[in-house]
Short mmCIF file of C-alpha atoms in Angstrom, two decimals:
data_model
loop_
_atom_site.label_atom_id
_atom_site.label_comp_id
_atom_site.label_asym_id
_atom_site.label_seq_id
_atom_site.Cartn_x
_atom_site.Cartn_y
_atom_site.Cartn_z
CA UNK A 161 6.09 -65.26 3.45
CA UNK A 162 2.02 -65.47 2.97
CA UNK A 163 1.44 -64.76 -0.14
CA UNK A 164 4.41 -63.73 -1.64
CA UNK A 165 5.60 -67.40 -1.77
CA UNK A 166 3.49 -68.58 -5.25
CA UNK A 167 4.07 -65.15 -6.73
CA UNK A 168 7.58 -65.66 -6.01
CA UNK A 169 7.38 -69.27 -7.54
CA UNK A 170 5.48 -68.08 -10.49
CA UNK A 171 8.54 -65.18 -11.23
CA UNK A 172 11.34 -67.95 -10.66
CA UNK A 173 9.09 -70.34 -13.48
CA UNK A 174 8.61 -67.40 -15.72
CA UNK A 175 11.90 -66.11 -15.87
CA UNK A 176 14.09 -69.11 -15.13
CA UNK A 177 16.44 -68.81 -17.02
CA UNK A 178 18.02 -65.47 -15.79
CA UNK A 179 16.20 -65.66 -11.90
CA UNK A 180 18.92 -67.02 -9.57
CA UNK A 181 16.98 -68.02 -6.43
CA UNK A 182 20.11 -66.52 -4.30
CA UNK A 183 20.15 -62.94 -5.61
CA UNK A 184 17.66 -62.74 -2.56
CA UNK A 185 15.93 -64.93 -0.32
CA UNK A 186 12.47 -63.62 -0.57
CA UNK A 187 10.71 -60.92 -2.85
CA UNK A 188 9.77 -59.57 0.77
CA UNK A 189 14.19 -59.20 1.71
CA UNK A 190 14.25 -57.86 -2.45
CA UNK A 191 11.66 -55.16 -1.36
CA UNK A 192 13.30 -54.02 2.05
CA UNK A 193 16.86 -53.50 0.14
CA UNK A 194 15.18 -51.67 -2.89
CA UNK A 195 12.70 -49.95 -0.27
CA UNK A 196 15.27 -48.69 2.59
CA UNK A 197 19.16 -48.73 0.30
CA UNK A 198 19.38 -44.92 0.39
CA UNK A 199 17.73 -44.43 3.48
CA UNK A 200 20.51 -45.74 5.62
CA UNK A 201 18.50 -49.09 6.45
CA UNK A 202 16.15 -46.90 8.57
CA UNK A 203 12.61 -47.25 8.97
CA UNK A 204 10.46 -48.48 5.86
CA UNK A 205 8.38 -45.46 4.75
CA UNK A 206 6.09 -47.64 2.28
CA UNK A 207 5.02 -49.77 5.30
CA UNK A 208 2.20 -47.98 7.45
CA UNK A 209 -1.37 -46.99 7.70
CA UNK A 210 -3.68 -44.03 6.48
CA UNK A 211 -4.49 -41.74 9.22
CA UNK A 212 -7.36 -38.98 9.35
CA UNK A 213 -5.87 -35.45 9.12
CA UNK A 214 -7.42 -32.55 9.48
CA UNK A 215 -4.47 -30.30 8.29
CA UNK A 216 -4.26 -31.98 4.81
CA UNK A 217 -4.84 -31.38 1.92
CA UNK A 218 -1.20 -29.52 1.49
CA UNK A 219 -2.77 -27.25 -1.17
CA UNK A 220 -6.25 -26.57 -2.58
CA UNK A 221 -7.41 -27.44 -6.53
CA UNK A 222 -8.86 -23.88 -7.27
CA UNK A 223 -5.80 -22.20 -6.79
CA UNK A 224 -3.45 -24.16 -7.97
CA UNK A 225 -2.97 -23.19 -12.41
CA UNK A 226 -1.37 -26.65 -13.11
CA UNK A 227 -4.32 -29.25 -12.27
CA UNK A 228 -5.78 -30.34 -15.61
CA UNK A 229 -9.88 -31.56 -15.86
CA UNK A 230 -9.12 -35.15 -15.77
CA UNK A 231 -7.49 -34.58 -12.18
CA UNK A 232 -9.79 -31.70 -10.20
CA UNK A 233 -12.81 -33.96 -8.99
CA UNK A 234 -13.71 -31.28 -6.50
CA UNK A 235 -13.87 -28.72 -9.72
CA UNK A 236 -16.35 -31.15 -11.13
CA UNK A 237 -18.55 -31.91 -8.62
CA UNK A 238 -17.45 -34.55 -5.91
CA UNK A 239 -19.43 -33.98 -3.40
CA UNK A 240 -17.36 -35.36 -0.57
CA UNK A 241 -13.94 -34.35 0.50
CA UNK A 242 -12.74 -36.48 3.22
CA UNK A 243 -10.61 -38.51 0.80
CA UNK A 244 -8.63 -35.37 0.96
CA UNK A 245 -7.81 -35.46 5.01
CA UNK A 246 -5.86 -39.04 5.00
CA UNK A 247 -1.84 -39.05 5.61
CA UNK A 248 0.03 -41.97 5.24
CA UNK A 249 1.92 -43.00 8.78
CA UNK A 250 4.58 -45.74 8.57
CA UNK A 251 4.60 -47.85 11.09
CA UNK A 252 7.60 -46.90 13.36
CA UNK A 253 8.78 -43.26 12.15
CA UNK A 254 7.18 -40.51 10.14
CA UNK A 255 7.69 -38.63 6.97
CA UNK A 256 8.66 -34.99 6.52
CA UNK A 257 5.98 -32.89 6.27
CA UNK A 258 6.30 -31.42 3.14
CA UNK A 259 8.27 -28.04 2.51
CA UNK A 260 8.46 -26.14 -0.59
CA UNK A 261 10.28 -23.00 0.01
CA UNK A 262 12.75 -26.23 1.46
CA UNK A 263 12.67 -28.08 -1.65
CA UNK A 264 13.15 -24.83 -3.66
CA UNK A 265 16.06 -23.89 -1.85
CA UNK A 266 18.05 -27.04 -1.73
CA UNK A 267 17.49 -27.75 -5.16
CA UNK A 268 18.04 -24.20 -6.26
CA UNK A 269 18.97 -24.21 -10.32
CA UNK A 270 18.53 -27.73 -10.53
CA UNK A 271 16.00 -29.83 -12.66
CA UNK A 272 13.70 -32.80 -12.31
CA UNK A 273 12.30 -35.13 -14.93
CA UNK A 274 9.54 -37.15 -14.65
CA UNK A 275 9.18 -39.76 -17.51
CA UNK A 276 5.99 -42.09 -18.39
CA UNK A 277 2.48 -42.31 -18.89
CA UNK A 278 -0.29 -40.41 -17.37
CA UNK A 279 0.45 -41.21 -14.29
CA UNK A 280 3.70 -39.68 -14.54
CA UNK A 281 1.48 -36.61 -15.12
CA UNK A 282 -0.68 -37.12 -12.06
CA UNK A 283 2.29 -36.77 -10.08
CA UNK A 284 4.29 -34.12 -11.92
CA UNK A 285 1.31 -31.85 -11.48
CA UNK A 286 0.92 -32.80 -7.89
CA UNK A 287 4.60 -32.14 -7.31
CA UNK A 288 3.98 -28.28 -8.78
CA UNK A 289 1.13 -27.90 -7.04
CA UNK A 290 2.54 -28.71 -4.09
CA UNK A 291 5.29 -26.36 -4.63
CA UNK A 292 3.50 -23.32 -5.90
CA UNK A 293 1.22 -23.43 -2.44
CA UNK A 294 4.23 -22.22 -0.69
CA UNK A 295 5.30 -19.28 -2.99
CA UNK A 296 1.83 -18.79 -4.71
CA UNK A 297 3.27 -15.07 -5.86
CA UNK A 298 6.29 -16.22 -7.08
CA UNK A 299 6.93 -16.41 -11.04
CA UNK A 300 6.24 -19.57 -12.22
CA UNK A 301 6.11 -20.31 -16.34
CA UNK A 302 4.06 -23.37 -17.50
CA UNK A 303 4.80 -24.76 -21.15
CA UNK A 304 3.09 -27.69 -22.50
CA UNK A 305 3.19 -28.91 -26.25
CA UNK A 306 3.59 -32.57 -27.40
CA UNK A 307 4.27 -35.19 -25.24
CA UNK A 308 6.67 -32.47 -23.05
CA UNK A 309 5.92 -30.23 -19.96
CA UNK A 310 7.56 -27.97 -18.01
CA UNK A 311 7.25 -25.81 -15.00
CA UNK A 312 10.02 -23.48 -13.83
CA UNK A 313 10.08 -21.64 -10.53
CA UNK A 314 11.74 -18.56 -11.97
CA UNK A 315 12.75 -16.85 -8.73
CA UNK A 316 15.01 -20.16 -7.50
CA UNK A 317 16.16 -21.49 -11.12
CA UNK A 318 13.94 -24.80 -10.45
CA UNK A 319 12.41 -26.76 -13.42
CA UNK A 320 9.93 -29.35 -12.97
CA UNK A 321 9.79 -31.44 -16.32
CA UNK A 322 7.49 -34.41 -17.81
CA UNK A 323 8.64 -36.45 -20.66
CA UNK A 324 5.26 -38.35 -21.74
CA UNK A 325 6.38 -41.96 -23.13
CA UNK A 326 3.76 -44.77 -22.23
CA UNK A 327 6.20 -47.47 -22.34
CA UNK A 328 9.56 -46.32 -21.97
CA UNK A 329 10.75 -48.12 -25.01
CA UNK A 330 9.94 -46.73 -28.25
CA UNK A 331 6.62 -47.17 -30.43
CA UNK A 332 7.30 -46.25 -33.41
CA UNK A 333 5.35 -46.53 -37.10
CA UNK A 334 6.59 -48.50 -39.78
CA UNK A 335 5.94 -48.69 -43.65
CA UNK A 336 3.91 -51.64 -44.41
CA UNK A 337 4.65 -52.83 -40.85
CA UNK A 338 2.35 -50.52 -38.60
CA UNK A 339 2.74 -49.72 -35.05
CA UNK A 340 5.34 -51.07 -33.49
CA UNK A 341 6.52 -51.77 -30.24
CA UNK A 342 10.13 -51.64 -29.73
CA UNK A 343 10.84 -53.91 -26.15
CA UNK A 344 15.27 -53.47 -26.94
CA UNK A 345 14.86 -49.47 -28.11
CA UNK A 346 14.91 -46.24 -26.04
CA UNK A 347 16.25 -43.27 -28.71
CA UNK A 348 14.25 -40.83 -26.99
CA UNK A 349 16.59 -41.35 -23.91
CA UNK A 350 18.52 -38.19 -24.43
CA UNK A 351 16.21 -35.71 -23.58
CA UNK A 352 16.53 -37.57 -20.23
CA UNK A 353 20.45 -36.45 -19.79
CA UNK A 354 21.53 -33.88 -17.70
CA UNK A 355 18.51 -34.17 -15.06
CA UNK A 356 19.38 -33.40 -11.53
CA UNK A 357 16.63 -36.31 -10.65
CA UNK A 358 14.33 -38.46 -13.18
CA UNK A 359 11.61 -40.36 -11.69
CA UNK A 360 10.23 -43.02 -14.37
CA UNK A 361 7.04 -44.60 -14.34
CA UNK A 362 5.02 -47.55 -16.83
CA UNK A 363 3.07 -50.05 -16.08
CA UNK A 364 -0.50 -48.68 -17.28
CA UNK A 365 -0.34 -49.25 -21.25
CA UNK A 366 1.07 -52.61 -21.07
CA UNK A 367 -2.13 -54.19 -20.12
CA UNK A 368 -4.41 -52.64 -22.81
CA UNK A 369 -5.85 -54.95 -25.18
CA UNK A 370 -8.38 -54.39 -28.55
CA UNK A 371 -9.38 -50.61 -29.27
CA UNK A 372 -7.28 -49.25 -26.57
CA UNK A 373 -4.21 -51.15 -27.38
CA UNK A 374 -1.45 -48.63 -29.40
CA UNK A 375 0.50 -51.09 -31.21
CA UNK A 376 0.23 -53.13 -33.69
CA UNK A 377 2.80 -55.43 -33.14
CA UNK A 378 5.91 -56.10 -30.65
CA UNK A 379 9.37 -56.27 -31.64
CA UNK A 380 12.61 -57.55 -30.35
CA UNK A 381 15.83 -58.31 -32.66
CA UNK A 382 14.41 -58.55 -36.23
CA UNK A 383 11.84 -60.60 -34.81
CA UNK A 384 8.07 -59.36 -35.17
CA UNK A 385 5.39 -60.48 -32.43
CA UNK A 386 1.38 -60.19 -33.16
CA UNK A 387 1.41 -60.22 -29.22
CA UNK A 388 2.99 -62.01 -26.31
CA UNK A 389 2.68 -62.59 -22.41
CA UNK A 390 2.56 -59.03 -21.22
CA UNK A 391 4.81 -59.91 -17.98
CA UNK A 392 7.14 -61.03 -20.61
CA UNK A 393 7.22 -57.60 -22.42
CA UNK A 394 6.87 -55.84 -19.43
CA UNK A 395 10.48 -57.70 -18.15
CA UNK A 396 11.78 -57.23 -21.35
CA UNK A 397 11.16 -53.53 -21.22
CA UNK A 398 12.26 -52.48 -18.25
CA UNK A 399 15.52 -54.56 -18.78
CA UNK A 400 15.79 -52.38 -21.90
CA UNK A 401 15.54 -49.11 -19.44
CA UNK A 402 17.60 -50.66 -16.64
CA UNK A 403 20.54 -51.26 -19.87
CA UNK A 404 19.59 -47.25 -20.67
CA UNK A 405 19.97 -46.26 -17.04
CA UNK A 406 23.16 -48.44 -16.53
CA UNK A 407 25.20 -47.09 -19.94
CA UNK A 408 23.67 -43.28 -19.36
CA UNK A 409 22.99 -41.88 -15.59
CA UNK A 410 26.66 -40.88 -13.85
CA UNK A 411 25.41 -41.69 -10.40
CA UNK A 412 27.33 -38.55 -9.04
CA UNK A 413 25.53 -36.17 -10.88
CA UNK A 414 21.43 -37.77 -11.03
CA UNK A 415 19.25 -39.35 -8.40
CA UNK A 416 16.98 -42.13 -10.10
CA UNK A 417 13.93 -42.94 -9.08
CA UNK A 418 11.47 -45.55 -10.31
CA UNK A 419 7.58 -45.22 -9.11
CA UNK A 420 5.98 -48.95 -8.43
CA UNK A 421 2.98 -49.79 -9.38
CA UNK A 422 -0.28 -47.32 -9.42
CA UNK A 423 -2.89 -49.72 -8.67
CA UNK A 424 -6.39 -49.65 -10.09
CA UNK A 425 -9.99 -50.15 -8.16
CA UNK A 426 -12.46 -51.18 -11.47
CA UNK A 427 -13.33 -54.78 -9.46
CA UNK A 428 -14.79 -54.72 -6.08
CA UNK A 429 -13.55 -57.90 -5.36
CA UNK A 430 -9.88 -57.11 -4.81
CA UNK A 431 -11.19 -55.49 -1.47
CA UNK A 432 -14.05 -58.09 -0.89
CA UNK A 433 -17.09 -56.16 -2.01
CA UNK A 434 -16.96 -57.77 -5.46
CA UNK A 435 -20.23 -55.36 -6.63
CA UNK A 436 -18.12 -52.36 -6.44
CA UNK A 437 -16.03 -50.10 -8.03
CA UNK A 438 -14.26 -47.22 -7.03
CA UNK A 439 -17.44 -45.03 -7.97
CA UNK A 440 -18.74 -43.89 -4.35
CA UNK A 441 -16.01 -44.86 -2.27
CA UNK A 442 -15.17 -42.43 0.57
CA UNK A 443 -12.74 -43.96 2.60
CA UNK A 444 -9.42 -45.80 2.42
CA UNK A 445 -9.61 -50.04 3.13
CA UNK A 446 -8.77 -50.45 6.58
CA UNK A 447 -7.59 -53.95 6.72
CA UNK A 448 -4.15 -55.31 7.67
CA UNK A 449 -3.44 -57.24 4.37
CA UNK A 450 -5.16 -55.88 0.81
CA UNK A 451 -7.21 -58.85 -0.19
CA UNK A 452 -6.36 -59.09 -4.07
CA UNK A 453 -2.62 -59.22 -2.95
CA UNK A 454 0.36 -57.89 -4.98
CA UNK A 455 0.26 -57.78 -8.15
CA UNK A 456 2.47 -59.82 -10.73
CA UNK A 457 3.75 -56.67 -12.71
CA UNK A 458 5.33 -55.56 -8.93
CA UNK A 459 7.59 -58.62 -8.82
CA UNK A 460 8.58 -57.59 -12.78
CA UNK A 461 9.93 -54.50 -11.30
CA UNK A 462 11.63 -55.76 -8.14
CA UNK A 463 13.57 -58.28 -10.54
CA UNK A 464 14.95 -55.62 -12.87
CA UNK A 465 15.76 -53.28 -9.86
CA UNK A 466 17.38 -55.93 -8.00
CA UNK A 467 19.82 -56.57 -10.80
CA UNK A 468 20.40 -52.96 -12.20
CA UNK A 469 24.02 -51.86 -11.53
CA UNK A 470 23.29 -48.02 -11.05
CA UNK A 471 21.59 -46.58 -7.43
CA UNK A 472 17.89 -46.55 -8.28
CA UNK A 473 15.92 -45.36 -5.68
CA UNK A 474 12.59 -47.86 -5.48
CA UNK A 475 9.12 -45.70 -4.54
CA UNK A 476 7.22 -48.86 -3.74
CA UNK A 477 3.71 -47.03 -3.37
CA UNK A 478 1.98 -50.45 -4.58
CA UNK A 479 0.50 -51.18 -0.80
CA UNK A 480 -0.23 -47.94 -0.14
CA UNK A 481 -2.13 -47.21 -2.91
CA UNK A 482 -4.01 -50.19 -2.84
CA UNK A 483 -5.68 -49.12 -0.06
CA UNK A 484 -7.03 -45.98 -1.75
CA UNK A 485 -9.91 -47.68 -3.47
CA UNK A 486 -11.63 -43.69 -2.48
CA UNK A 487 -9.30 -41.23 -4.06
CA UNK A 488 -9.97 -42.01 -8.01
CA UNK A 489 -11.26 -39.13 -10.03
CA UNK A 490 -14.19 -41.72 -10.90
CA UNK A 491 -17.25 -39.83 -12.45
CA UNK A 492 -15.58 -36.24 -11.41
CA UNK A 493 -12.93 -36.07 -14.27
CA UNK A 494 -14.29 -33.03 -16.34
CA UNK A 495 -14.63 -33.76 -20.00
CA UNK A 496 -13.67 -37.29 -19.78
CA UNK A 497 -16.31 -39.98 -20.21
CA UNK A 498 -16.75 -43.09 -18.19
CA UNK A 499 -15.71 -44.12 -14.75
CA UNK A 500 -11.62 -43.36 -14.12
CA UNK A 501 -10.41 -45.78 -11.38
CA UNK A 502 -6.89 -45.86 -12.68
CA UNK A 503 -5.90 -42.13 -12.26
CA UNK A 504 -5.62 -40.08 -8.88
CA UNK A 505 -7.48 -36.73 -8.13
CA UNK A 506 -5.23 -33.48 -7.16
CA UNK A 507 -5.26 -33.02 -4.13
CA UNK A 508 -4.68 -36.70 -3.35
CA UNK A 509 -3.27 -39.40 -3.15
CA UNK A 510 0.02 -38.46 -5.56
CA UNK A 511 1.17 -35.97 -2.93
CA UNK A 512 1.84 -38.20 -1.03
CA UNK A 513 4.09 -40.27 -3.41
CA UNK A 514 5.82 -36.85 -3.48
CA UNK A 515 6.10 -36.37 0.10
CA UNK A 516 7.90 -40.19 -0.40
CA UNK A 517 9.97 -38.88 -2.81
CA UNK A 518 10.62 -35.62 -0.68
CA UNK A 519 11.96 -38.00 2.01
CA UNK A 520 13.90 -39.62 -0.16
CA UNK A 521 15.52 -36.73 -1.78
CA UNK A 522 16.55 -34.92 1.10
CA UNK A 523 17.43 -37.57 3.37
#
């Protein structure tokens, strides 16, 4: 099992007391069920390699009205565009090359929800983008206020939505208390209902420390926390969703989807060139096994999913991602300062988590 043995190990020791060793016999089995469930135990899409393509990118950033600064590097100057040409190829079938007038046709006056952090936005503008390309003179309205987006193709009833919540429990302010994060809470959960598809997303916020940290405190029961294990919280709130998805979603009526995790590229060394950063990288690693390995937060997920009791379709676009240490905005992300290796420029690398979900959707 390489090394998915110790990070196996190190779940099991973390998490004892609820992990039962025989819910699966490797993270690597956990994965493959998750992975492959609603895809008939056919081939695994999230195993493969990047391939150089000259037909892609499947739509361009200057004509596209849905593509904010942080996201068009080639609108702000990156010089090079072959990150833009690489498909991903499983290993023993292909995806569906993506078709919007498909899409918008088979899910004719339906709607789909994305819900999480900014990375939830990456892809929920991809996904639009994407679309629009194939009816670029169709009506399309954009409306954006708050933490909520929306784009509807009028002509075909479709609605594209993003619900902005960082953690997917609540953080909340409280009276002589502060910020405070909520790991057993999710009351924004109803604007959720009566989605044709949600996709949900989080992982990013739950690392921050200091300055960039939004909360004060975490809570769970009456009990108050100045701060605990983050792998903790992060189980803890995703068992909170997984109870929200379990007592809400009628499995007849909504597809779930959760994303894995987005991966970042700040330390050279997780690819073995340990005095870089994503900052002048122009092509994908090549190598048969990411060097850094998978991170902890991806066995958090497979736990929860493994144990949910609704269908929850798992986008496992942790591998594939890794290897896209090239297609960060970096120093190209308009009006935002700094070096972004944690976001995705559009075109890139979320269209393909959409082709993914295409598949997956329509298979």
């Amino acid at each position: 099992m390489g090394f998915l043995q110790p990070l196996f190990l190190l779940f099991l020791f973390l998490f004892s007391h609820q992990a039962k060793a025989e819910d699966f016999n490797s993270l690597n089995n956990a994965t493959n069920y998750l992975s492959g469930r609603k895809l008939g135990g056919r081939c695994n899409l999230f195993r493969g390699k990047w391939v150089y393509d000259a037909s892609y990118p499947l739509y361009s950033s200057s004509t596209c009205p849905f593509i904010d600064s942080q996201f068009n590097c080639q609108k702000y100057g990156r010089p090079d565009n072959s990150y833009l040409k690489y498909k991903w190829q499983p290993f023993s079938c292909s995806i569906p090359r993506f078709n919007g007038l498909n899409f918008l046709e088979k899910w004719r006056g339906k709607k789909i929800m994305f819900v999480g952090d900014s990375l939830s936005l990456n892809q929920f503008q991809s996904l639009t983008c994407m679309i629009h390309a194939w009816v670029p003179n169709s009506k399309s309205t954009y409306i954006r206020r708050d933490g909520l987006a929306s784009v509807t193709f009028e002509d075909y009833g479709v609605k594209i939505l993003l619900f902005r919540t960082p953690y997917l429990v609540d953080l909340v302010n409280e009276n002589k208390v502060g910020r405070v994060l909520k790991l057993d809470s999710i009351k924004n959960g109803n604007a959720w209902k009566g989605m044709d598809a949600l996709i949900f997303n989080t992982w990013h916020w739950w690392t921050h420390t200091g300055r960039t940290q939004p909360w004060d405190y975490m809570q769970e029961g009456n009990k108050l926390y100045k701060d605990m294990n983050r792998l903790i919280a992060y189980y803890k709130g995703l068992t909170t969703w997984a109870r929200w998805v379990n007592l809400n979603v009628d499995a007849s009526k909504t597809k779930v989807f959760f994303l894995g995790i987005s991966p970042t590229h700040y330390e050279g060394k997780d690819w073995n060139e340990p005095s870089k950063s994503c900052s002048g990288e122009k092509q994908p690693f090549f190598g048969v096994k990411y060097p850094a390995g998978t991170p902890l937060a991806w066995a958090v997920v497979i736990k929860v999913l493994s144990r949910i009791k609704k269908p929850v379709n798992f986008l496992d676009v942790t591998t594939l991602s890794q290897y896209r240490k090239d297609a960060h905005p970096s120093a190209y992300s308009g009006e935002h300062s700094g070096t972004d290796c944690s976001h995705w420029c559009l075109p890139g690398l979320p269209d393909t988590w959409n082709e993914l979900l295409y598949a997956e959707l329509f298979s």
